PDB file of C-alpha atoms in Angstrom:
ATOM      1  CA  MET A   1      -0.377   0.018  -0.073  1.00 30.00           C
ATOM      2  CA  PRO A   2       1.712   3.731  -0.992  1.00 36.00           C
ATOM      3  CA  GLN A   3       2.946   5.638   1.685  1.00 36.00           C
ATOM      4  CA  ARG A   4       1.094   9.311   1.394  1.00 39.00           C
ATOM      5  CA  LEU A   5       3.006  12.498   3.095  1.00 39.00           C
ATOM      6  CA  LEU A   6      -0.148  14.527   4.872  1.00 39.00           C
ATOM      7  CA  PRO A   7      -0.115  17.978   5.426  1.00 42.00           C
ATOM      8  CA  LEU A   8       0.434  19.932   8.282  1.00 42.00           C
ATOM      9  CA  PRO A   9      -1.987  21.921   9.604  1.00 43.00           C
ATOM     10  CA  SER A  10      -1.374  25.651   7.800  1.00 47.00           C
ATOM     11  CA  GLN A  11      -2.725  29.142   8.379  1.00 57.00           C
ATOM     12  CA  GLU A  12      -2.033  32.533   5.889  1.00 70.00           C
ATOM     13  CA  ASP A  13       0.771  34.180   7.918  1.00 77.00           C
ATOM     14  CA  TYR A  14       0.609  38.456   7.654  1.00 83.00           C
ATOM     15  CA  SER A  15       2.565  39.512   9.505  1.00 84.00           C
ATOM     16  CA  LEU A  16       5.345  41.871   8.802  1.00 84.00           C
ATOM     17  CA  HIS A  17       8.059  39.114   9.357  1.00 81.00           C
ATOM     18  CA  LYS A  18       6.625  37.446   6.034  1.00 82.00           C
ATOM     19  CA  TRP A  19       6.575  40.475   3.963  1.00 87.00           C
ATOM     20  CA  VAL A  20       8.870  40.404   1.562  1.00 86.00           C
ATOM     21  CA  VAL A  21       9.550  44.172  -0.273  1.00 89.00           C
ATOM     22  CA  SER A  22      10.349  44.089  -4.294  1.00 86.00           C
ATOM     23  CA  ALA A  23       9.962  46.267  -7.188  1.00 88.00           C
ATOM     24  CA  CYS A  24       6.298  45.854  -7.489  1.00 88.00           C
ATOM     25  CA  ASN A  25       5.003  46.778  -4.245  1.00 91.00           C
ATOM     26  CA  GLU A  26       7.617  49.374  -3.012  1.00 93.00           C
ATOM     27  CA  VAL A  27       5.742  52.586  -2.944  1.00 93.00           C
ATOM     28  CA  ALA A  28       2.771  50.766  -1.076  1.00 94.00           C
ATOM     29  CA  SER A  29       5.426  49.005   1.468  1.00 94.00           C
ATOM     30  CA  ARG A  30       7.260  52.617   2.206  1.00 94.00           C
ATOM     31  CA  TRP A  31       3.569  53.943   3.172  1.00 95.00           C
ATOM     32  CA  VAL A  32       2.799  51.726   5.217  1.00 95.00           C
ATOM     33  CA  LEU A  33       6.203  51.187   6.972  1.00 91.00           C
ATOM     34  CA  ARG A  34       6.209  55.322   7.128  1.00 91.00           C
ATOM     35  CA  GLY A  35       2.640  54.776   9.384  1.00 88.00           C
ATOM     36  CA  PRO A  36       0.322  57.707  10.498  1.00 86.00           C
ATOM     37  CA  ALA A  37       2.941  60.488  10.212  1.00 81.00           C
ATOM     38  CA  GLU A  38       2.338  64.259   9.660  1.00 76.00           C
ATOM     39  CA  ASP A  39       4.842  63.893   6.397  1.00 77.00           C
ATOM     40  CA  ASN A  40       2.891  61.341   5.213  1.00 81.00           C
ATOM     41  CA  PRO A  41      -0.682  61.300   3.827  1.00 88.00           C
ATOM     42  CA  ARG A  42      -3.295  60.086   6.201  1.00 92.00           C
ATOM     43  CA  MET A  43      -5.762  58.217   3.802  1.00 94.00           C
ATOM     44  CA  ALA A  44      -4.701  56.184   0.456  1.00 96.00           C
ATOM     45  CA  CYS A  45      -6.304  53.356  -2.093  1.00 97.00           C
ATOM     46  CA  PHE A  46      -3.937  50.142  -2.396  1.00 95.00           C
ATOM     47  CA  CYS A  47      -5.018  48.191  -5.513  1.00 95.00           C
ATOM     48  CA  GLY A  48      -4.160  45.139  -6.850  1.00 89.00           C
ATOM     49  CA  ALA A  49      -4.696  41.618  -8.813  1.00 82.00           C
ATOM     50  CA  PRO A  50      -5.671  38.673  -6.873  1.00 81.00           C
ATOM     51  CA  GLN A  51      -2.144  37.268  -5.289  1.00 79.00           C
ATOM     52  CA  SER A  52      -0.571  40.828  -5.644  1.00 85.00           C
ATOM     53  CA  GLY A  53       0.247  40.744  -1.859  1.00 88.00           C
ATOM     54  CA  LYS A  54      -2.319  43.575  -1.054  1.00 93.00           C
ATOM     55  CA  THR A  55      -4.609  42.560   2.026  1.00 93.00           C
ATOM     56  CA  HIS A  56      -1.039  41.006   3.677  1.00 93.00           C
ATOM     57  CA  LEU A  57       0.277  44.392   3.354  1.00 95.00           C
ATOM     58  CA  ALA A  58      -3.515  46.106   4.842  1.00 96.00           C
ATOM     59  CA  HIS A  59      -3.242  43.747   7.700  1.00 96.00           C
ATOM     60  CA  ILE A  60       0.234  44.898   8.259  1.00 96.00           C
ATOM     61  CA  PHE A  61      -0.684  48.428   8.266  1.00 96.00           C
ATOM     62  CA  ALA A  62      -3.165  47.840  10.768  1.00 96.00           C
ATOM     63  CA  HIS A  63      -1.366  45.830  13.130  1.00 95.00           C
ATOM     64  CA  SER A  64       1.204  47.391  13.224  1.00 94.00           C
ATOM     65  CA  TYR A  65      -0.584  50.773  14.457  1.00 95.00           C
ATOM     66  CA  GLN A  66      -2.937  49.428  16.644  1.00 94.00           C
ATOM     67  CA  GLY A  67      -5.934  49.497  14.250  1.00 97.00           C
ATOM     68  CA  LEU A  68      -8.823  47.786  13.157  1.00 98.00           C
ATOM     69  CA  PHE A  69      -8.565  45.344   9.943  1.00 98.00           C
ATOM     70  CA  VAL A  70     -11.797  45.053   8.537  1.00 98.00           C
ATOM     71  CA  ALA A  71     -12.780  42.475   5.871  1.00 95.00           C
ATOM     72  CA  GLN A  72     -16.641  42.529   5.540  1.00 95.00           C
ATOM     73  CA  PRO A  73     -18.725  45.017   5.128  1.00 96.00           C
ATOM     74  CA  PRO A  74     -20.402  45.891   8.320  1.00 96.00           C
ATOM     75  CA  ASP A  75     -24.104  45.759   9.083  1.00 95.00           C
ATOM     76  CA  GLU A  76     -24.451  49.135  10.645  1.00 97.00           C
ATOM     77  CA  SER A  77     -24.076  52.261   9.329  1.00 97.00           C
ATOM     78  CA  PRO A  78     -20.857  54.158   9.072  1.00 97.00           C
ATOM     79  CA  ARG A  79     -21.671  56.584  12.379  1.00 96.00           C
ATOM     80  CA  PHE A  80     -22.714  53.275  14.723  1.00 97.00           C
ATOM     81  CA  PHE A  81     -19.546  51.729  13.514  1.00 97.00           C
ATOM     82  CA  PHE A  82     -17.120  54.411  14.171  1.00 96.00           C
ATOM     83  CA  GLU A  83     -19.170  54.820  18.257  1.00 96.00           C
ATOM     84  CA  LYS A  84     -18.470  51.248  18.545  1.00 97.00           C
ATOM     85  CA  TYR A  85     -14.175  51.352  17.680  1.00 96.00           C
ATOM     86  CA  HIS A  86     -14.059  54.864  18.678  1.00 94.00           C
ATOM     87  CA  THR A  87     -11.021  53.771  20.145  1.00 96.00           C
ATOM     88  CA  PHE A  88      -9.368  53.018  16.846  1.00 96.00           C
ATOM     89  CA  SER A  89      -7.586  55.629  14.988  1.00 95.00           C
ATOM     90  CA  VAL A  90      -6.317  53.565  12.140  1.00 96.00           C
ATOM     91  CA  PHE A  91      -8.624  51.542   9.850  1.00 97.00           C
ATOM     92  CA  ALA A  92      -7.824  49.307   7.176  1.00 98.00           C
ATOM     93  CA  PHE A  93     -10.671  48.465   4.140  1.00 98.00           C
ATOM     94  CA  ASP A  94     -10.096  45.322   2.531  1.00 97.00           C
ATOM     95  CA  ASP A  95     -11.830  44.030  -0.966  1.00 96.00           C
ATOM     96  CA  ILE A  96     -13.930  47.672  -1.116  1.00 98.00           C
ATOM     97  CA  GLN A  97     -15.344  46.319  -4.485  1.00 97.00           C
ATOM     98  CA  ASN A  98     -17.971  44.397  -1.814  1.00 97.00           C
ATOM     99  CA  PHE A  99     -19.116  47.364   0.287  1.00 98.00           C
ATOM    100  CA  MET A 100     -21.923  49.110  -0.437  1.00 98.00           C
ATOM    101  CA  GLU A 101     -20.891  52.548  -1.932  1.00 98.00           C
ATOM    102  CA  ARG A 102     -22.927  54.875   0.014  1.00 98.00           C
ATOM    103  CA  TRP A 103     -21.371  53.327   3.228  1.00 98.00           C
ATOM    104  CA  LEU A 104     -17.822  53.682   1.612  1.00 98.00           C
ATOM    105  CA  PHE A 105     -19.146  57.520   1.182  1.00 98.00           C
ATOM    106  CA  GLU A 106     -20.347  58.430   4.546  1.00 98.00           C
ATOM    107  CA  ALA A 107     -17.557  56.521   6.396  1.00 97.00           C
ATOM    108  CA  PHE A 108     -14.667  58.657   3.861  1.00 97.00           C
ATOM    109  CA  ASN A 109     -16.835  62.160   4.688  1.00 95.00           C
ATOM    110  CA  MET A 110     -16.621  60.706   8.599  1.00 94.00           C
ATOM    111  CA  LEU A 111     -12.861  60.109   8.611  1.00 93.00           C
ATOM    112  CA  ARG A 112     -11.011  62.854   6.932  1.00 88.00           C
ATOM    113  CA  GLU A 113     -12.733  65.176   9.761  1.00 80.00           C
ATOM    114  CA  GLY A 114     -10.887  63.344  12.552  1.00 80.00           C
ATOM    115  CA  PRO A 115      -6.988  62.344  13.557  1.00 88.00           C
ATOM    116  CA  VAL A 116      -7.423  58.857  11.556  1.00 93.00           C
ATOM    117  CA  SER A 117      -5.514  57.217   9.075  1.00 95.00           C
ATOM    118  CA  VAL A 118      -7.112  54.770   6.588  1.00 97.00           C
ATOM    119  CA  LEU A 119      -6.387  52.240   3.922  1.00 97.00           C
ATOM    120  CA  PHE A 120      -9.185  51.371   1.580  1.00 98.00           C
ATOM    121  CA  VAL A 121      -7.781  48.364  -0.454  1.00 98.00           C
ATOM    122  CA  SER A 122      -9.628  47.372  -3.614  1.00 97.00           C
ATOM    123  CA  ALA A 123      -9.130  44.822  -6.689  1.00 94.00           C
ATOM    124  CA  PHE A 124     -10.461  47.949  -8.987  1.00 95.00           C
ATOM    125  CA  PRO A 125      -8.574  51.070  -9.397  1.00 94.00           C
ATOM    126  CA  PRO A 126     -10.581  55.005  -8.407  1.00 95.00           C
ATOM    127  CA  SER A 127     -10.637  55.322 -12.475  1.00 95.00           C
ATOM    128  CA  SER A 128     -12.843  51.889 -12.778  1.00 96.00           C
ATOM    129  CA  ASP A 129     -16.209  51.971 -13.966  1.00 96.00           C
ATOM    130  CA  ILE A 130     -17.198  49.738 -11.532  1.00 96.00           C
ATOM    131  CA  TRP A 131     -17.796  52.424  -8.941  1.00 97.00           C
ATOM    132  CA  LEU A 132     -21.148  54.072  -9.652  1.00 97.00           C
ATOM    133  CA  LEU A 133     -21.633  56.491  -6.877  1.00 98.00           C
ATOM    134  CA  LYS A 134     -20.197  59.799  -8.503  1.00 97.00           C
ATOM    135  CA  ASP A 135     -19.298  61.246  -5.160  1.00 97.00           C
ATOM    136  CA  TRP A 136     -18.193  58.046  -3.709  1.00 98.00           C
ATOM    137  CA  ALA A 137     -15.951  57.694  -7.036  1.00 97.00           C
ATOM    138  CA  SER A 138     -14.342  61.571  -6.880  1.00 97.00           C
ATOM    139  CA  ARG A 139     -14.148  60.819  -3.223  1.00 97.00           C
ATOM    140  CA  LEU A 140     -11.844  57.548  -4.058  1.00 97.00           C
ATOM    141  CA  ARG A 141     -10.034  59.185  -6.927  1.00 97.00           C
ATOM    142  CA  SER A 142      -8.852  62.038  -4.631  1.00 96.00           C
ATOM    143  CA  LEU A 143      -6.678  60.076  -2.772  1.00 96.00           C
ATOM    144  CA  PRO A 144      -2.597  58.915  -3.297  1.00 95.00           C
ATOM    145  CA  PHE A 145      -3.281  55.194  -5.438  1.00 95.00           C
ATOM    146  CA  LEU A 146      -1.109  53.059  -4.884  1.00 94.00           C
ATOM    147  CA  PRO A 147      -0.853  50.296  -7.220  1.00 92.00           C
ATOM    148  CA  LEU A 148       0.720  46.590  -6.075  1.00 92.00           C
ATOM    149  CA  GLU A 149       1.428  45.021  -9.609  1.00 88.00           C
ATOM    150  CA  ASN A 150       1.754  41.186 -10.441  1.00 83.00           C
ATOM    151  CA  PRO A 151       4.886  39.250  -8.242  1.00 82.00           C
ATOM    152  CA  ASP A 152       7.308  39.025 -10.457  1.00 82.00           C
ATOM    153  CA  ASP A 153      10.380  36.449 -10.309  1.00 85.00           C
ATOM    154  CA  GLU A 154      12.410  38.555  -7.874  1.00 84.00           C
ATOM    155  CA  LEU A 155       9.787  38.628  -5.484  1.00 85.00           C
ATOM    156  CA  LEU A 156       8.586  35.472  -5.776  1.00 86.00           C
ATOM    157  CA  ALA A 157      11.739  34.083  -5.819  1.00 87.00           C
ATOM    158  CA  LYS A 158      12.725  35.966  -2.190  1.00 86.00           C
ATOM    159  CA  VAL A 159       9.464  34.536  -0.785  1.00 85.00           C
ATOM    160  CA  MET A 160       9.531  31.093  -1.554  1.00 88.00           C
ATOM    161  CA  LYS A 161      13.019  31.152  -0.297  1.00 88.00           C
ATOM    162  CA  LYS A 162      12.614  32.894   3.278  1.00 86.00           C
ATOM    163  CA  ARG A 163       9.222  30.687   3.922  1.00 84.00           C
ATOM    164  CA  LEU A 164      11.452  27.560   3.799  1.00 88.00           C
ATOM    165  CA  GLU A 165      13.974  29.051   5.678  1.00 86.00           C
ATOM    166  CA  ASP A 166      11.849  29.799   8.003  1.00 84.00           C
ATOM    167  CA  CYS A 167      10.593  26.311   8.013  1.00 84.00           C
ATOM    168  CA  GLY A 168      14.678  25.089   8.501  1.00 86.00           C
ATOM    169  CA  VAL A 169      14.782  24.300   4.965  1.00 88.00           C
ATOM    170  CA  ARG A 170      17.607  25.260   2.999  1.00 87.00           C
ATOM    171  CA  ILE A 171      17.239  25.164  -1.129  1.00 88.00           C
ATOM    172  CA  GLU A 172      19.996  25.783  -4.043  1.00 85.00           C
ATOM    173  CA  THR A 173      19.732  28.568  -6.212  1.00 87.00           C
ATOM    174  CA  ASP A 174      19.682  26.832  -9.125  1.00 90.00           C
ATOM    175  CA  ALA A 175      16.463  24.333  -8.003  1.00 91.00           C
ATOM    176  CA  LEU A 176      14.882  27.422  -6.480  1.00 91.00           C
ATOM    177  CA  ARG A 177      15.192  28.791 -10.469  1.00 89.00           C
ATOM    178  CA  SER A 178      14.116  25.702 -11.799  1.00 90.00           C
ATOM    179  CA  LEU A 179      10.957  25.203  -9.630  1.00 91.00           C
ATOM    180  CA  GLN A 180       9.876  28.616 -11.048  1.00 90.00           C
ATOM    181  CA  GLN A 181      10.005  27.285 -14.548  1.00 89.00           C
ATOM    182  CA  HIS A 182       7.132  25.019 -13.710  1.00 88.00           C
ATOM    183  CA  ILE A 183       4.419  26.513 -11.278  1.00 88.00           C
ATOM    184  CA  PRO A 184       1.994  29.309 -11.791  1.00 86.00           C
ATOM    185  CA  ARG A 185       3.556  32.883 -10.303  1.00 82.00           C
ATOM    186  CA  THR A 186       1.470  33.399  -7.398  1.00 81.00           C
ATOM    187  CA  PHE A 187       1.200  33.344  -3.836  1.00 79.00           C
ATOM    188  CA  SER A 188      -0.811  30.264  -3.518  1.00 80.00           C
ATOM    189  CA  ALA A 189       1.611  28.416  -5.740  1.00 86.00           C
ATOM    190  CA  ILE A 190       4.189  29.576  -3.725  1.00 85.00           C
ATOM    191  CA  GLN A 191       2.495  28.741  -0.307  1.00 83.00           C
ATOM    192  CA  LYS A 192       1.700  25.118  -1.747  1.00 88.00           C
ATOM    193  CA  TRP A 193       4.982  24.499  -3.208  1.00 91.00           C
ATOM    194  CA  THR A 194       6.276  25.386   0.601  1.00 89.00           C
ATOM    195  CA  ARG A 195       4.412  22.645   2.149  1.00 90.00           C
ATOM    196  CA  ILE A 196       5.457  20.283  -0.755  1.00 91.00           C
ATOM    197  CA  LEU A 197       9.387  20.908  -0.065  1.00 91.00           C
ATOM    198  CA  ASP A 198       8.866  21.001   3.603  1.00 90.00           C
ATOM    199  CA  GLU A 199       7.421  17.864   3.897  1.00 90.00           C
ATOM    200  CA  ALA A 200       9.551  16.088   1.239  1.00 89.00           C
ATOM    201  CA  SER A 201      12.523  17.551   2.604  1.00 87.00           C
ATOM    202  CA  LEU A 202      11.495  16.029   6.332  1.00 87.00           C
ATOM    203  CA  ARG A 203      10.184  12.695   4.476  1.00 88.00           C
ATOM    204  CA  PHE A 204      13.399  12.027   2.826  1.00 86.00           C
ATOM    205  CA  CYS A 205      16.313  13.909   4.334  1.00 85.00           C
ATOM    206  CA  ARG A 206      17.584  14.939   0.827  1.00 82.00           C
ATOM    207  CA  PRO A 207      18.843  18.561   0.167  1.00 84.00           C
ATOM    208  CA  ILE A 208      16.318  20.533  -2.242  1.00 88.00           C
ATOM    209  CA  THR A 209      18.342  20.322  -5.359  1.00 89.00           C
ATOM    210  CA  ARG A 210      17.023  20.401  -8.966  1.00 91.00           C
ATOM    211  CA  ALA A 211      16.866  16.652  -9.486  1.00 90.00           C
ATOM    212  CA  PHE A 212      14.974  16.402  -6.839  1.00 90.00           C
ATOM    213  CA  ILE A 213      12.573  19.125  -7.840  1.00 91.00           C
ATOM    214  CA  ARG A 214      12.462  17.456 -11.037  1.00 89.00           C
ATOM    215  CA  GLU A 215      11.005  14.299  -9.536  1.00 89.00           C
ATOM    216  CA  LEU A 216       8.311  16.444  -6.868  1.00 89.00           C
ATOM    217  CA  VAL A 217       7.292  17.827 -10.377  1.00 88.00           C
ATOM    218  CA  ALA A 218       6.879  15.317 -11.825  1.00 88.00           C
ATOM    219  CA  GLU A 219       4.857  13.512  -8.973  1.00 85.00           C
ATOM    220  CA  VAL A 220       3.054  16.012  -8.481  1.00 84.00           C
ATOM    221  CA  ALA A 221       2.152  16.547 -12.116  1.00 78.00           C
ATOM    222  CA  SER A 222       1.087  12.699 -11.910  1.00 75.00           C
ATOM    223  CA  ASP A 223      -1.965  13.744  -9.625  1.00 64.00           C
ATOM    224  CA  SER A 224      -2.739  16.898 -11.006  1.00 56.00           C
ATOM    225  CA  ASP A 225      -7.096  17.406  -9.297  1.00 52.00           C
ATOM    226  CA  ALA A 226      -5.673  16.670  -5.942  1.00 43.00           C
ATOM    227  CA  GLU A 227      -2.740  19.007  -3.779  1.00 46.00           C
ATOM    228  CA  PHE A 228      -2.921  16.683  -0.642  1.00 40.00           C
ATOM    229  CA  PRO A 229      -2.204  13.345  -0.002  1.00 40.00           C
ATOM    230  CA  LEU A 230       0.700  13.256  -2.007  1.00 46.00           C
ATOM    231  CA  ASP A 231       1.940   9.921  -3.016  1.00 44.00           C
ATOM    232  CA  PHE A 232       5.784  10.436  -2.916  1.00 41.00           C
ATOM    233  CA  ASP A 233       6.683   6.225  -3.682  1.00 43.00           C
ATOM    234  CA  ASN A 234       7.898   6.989  -6.638  1.00 46.00           C
ATOM    235  CA  VAL A 235      10.289   9.351  -5.573  1.00 45.00           C
ATOM    236  CA  ALA A 236      13.791   8.260  -5.333  1.00 44.00           C
ATOM    237  CA  ASP A 237      15.196   8.047  -1.774  1.00 40.00           C
TER     238      ASP A 237
END
């Protein structure tokens, strides 16, 4: 009966420790890391495609300055919402394309009058036709617009190497380059393959070389419908 390598429980880590700055996110990262300051705009809008890291960076912004990260549209009106969370002076609203635009418009008008820092995060830029309420679209376009570009090879390589090092796994540079040629250029693929390499390294007690990468890629490709558990019996010890 084939042995299978079962995954360890995993949870997305949105900490600053896991964030990697690269050319595709440098401007947005600079705004977040400067934080609430007189010479830093109090409000901004992040925009990026799925897997660009915008949610991760919004978590860093909220948690670094004891702020509130808001992932779902609130049920109450802006007035009741901000009365409930009146002790916070930093807010990060994620995926605002899912919020009622009237709610966002009223929240914007309330927040710009107070000493707070606010980040709006969207999958669509302020110039997009998705924004139907003209007053809200105008407010959004008035903010500094900080796009997060799709992750480049440099960033993905840094993230993969860092995550593996955090697991105590070392990977040769040429092996990492080889892997990048076979996997999607997304953070979800990086997360998946970090787990695969971590578990395979423990299972076989082998360094992560190009040859080992080729064997693992072939094994995963043979069972592309299921990420886990993986059957590693065909991978040579």
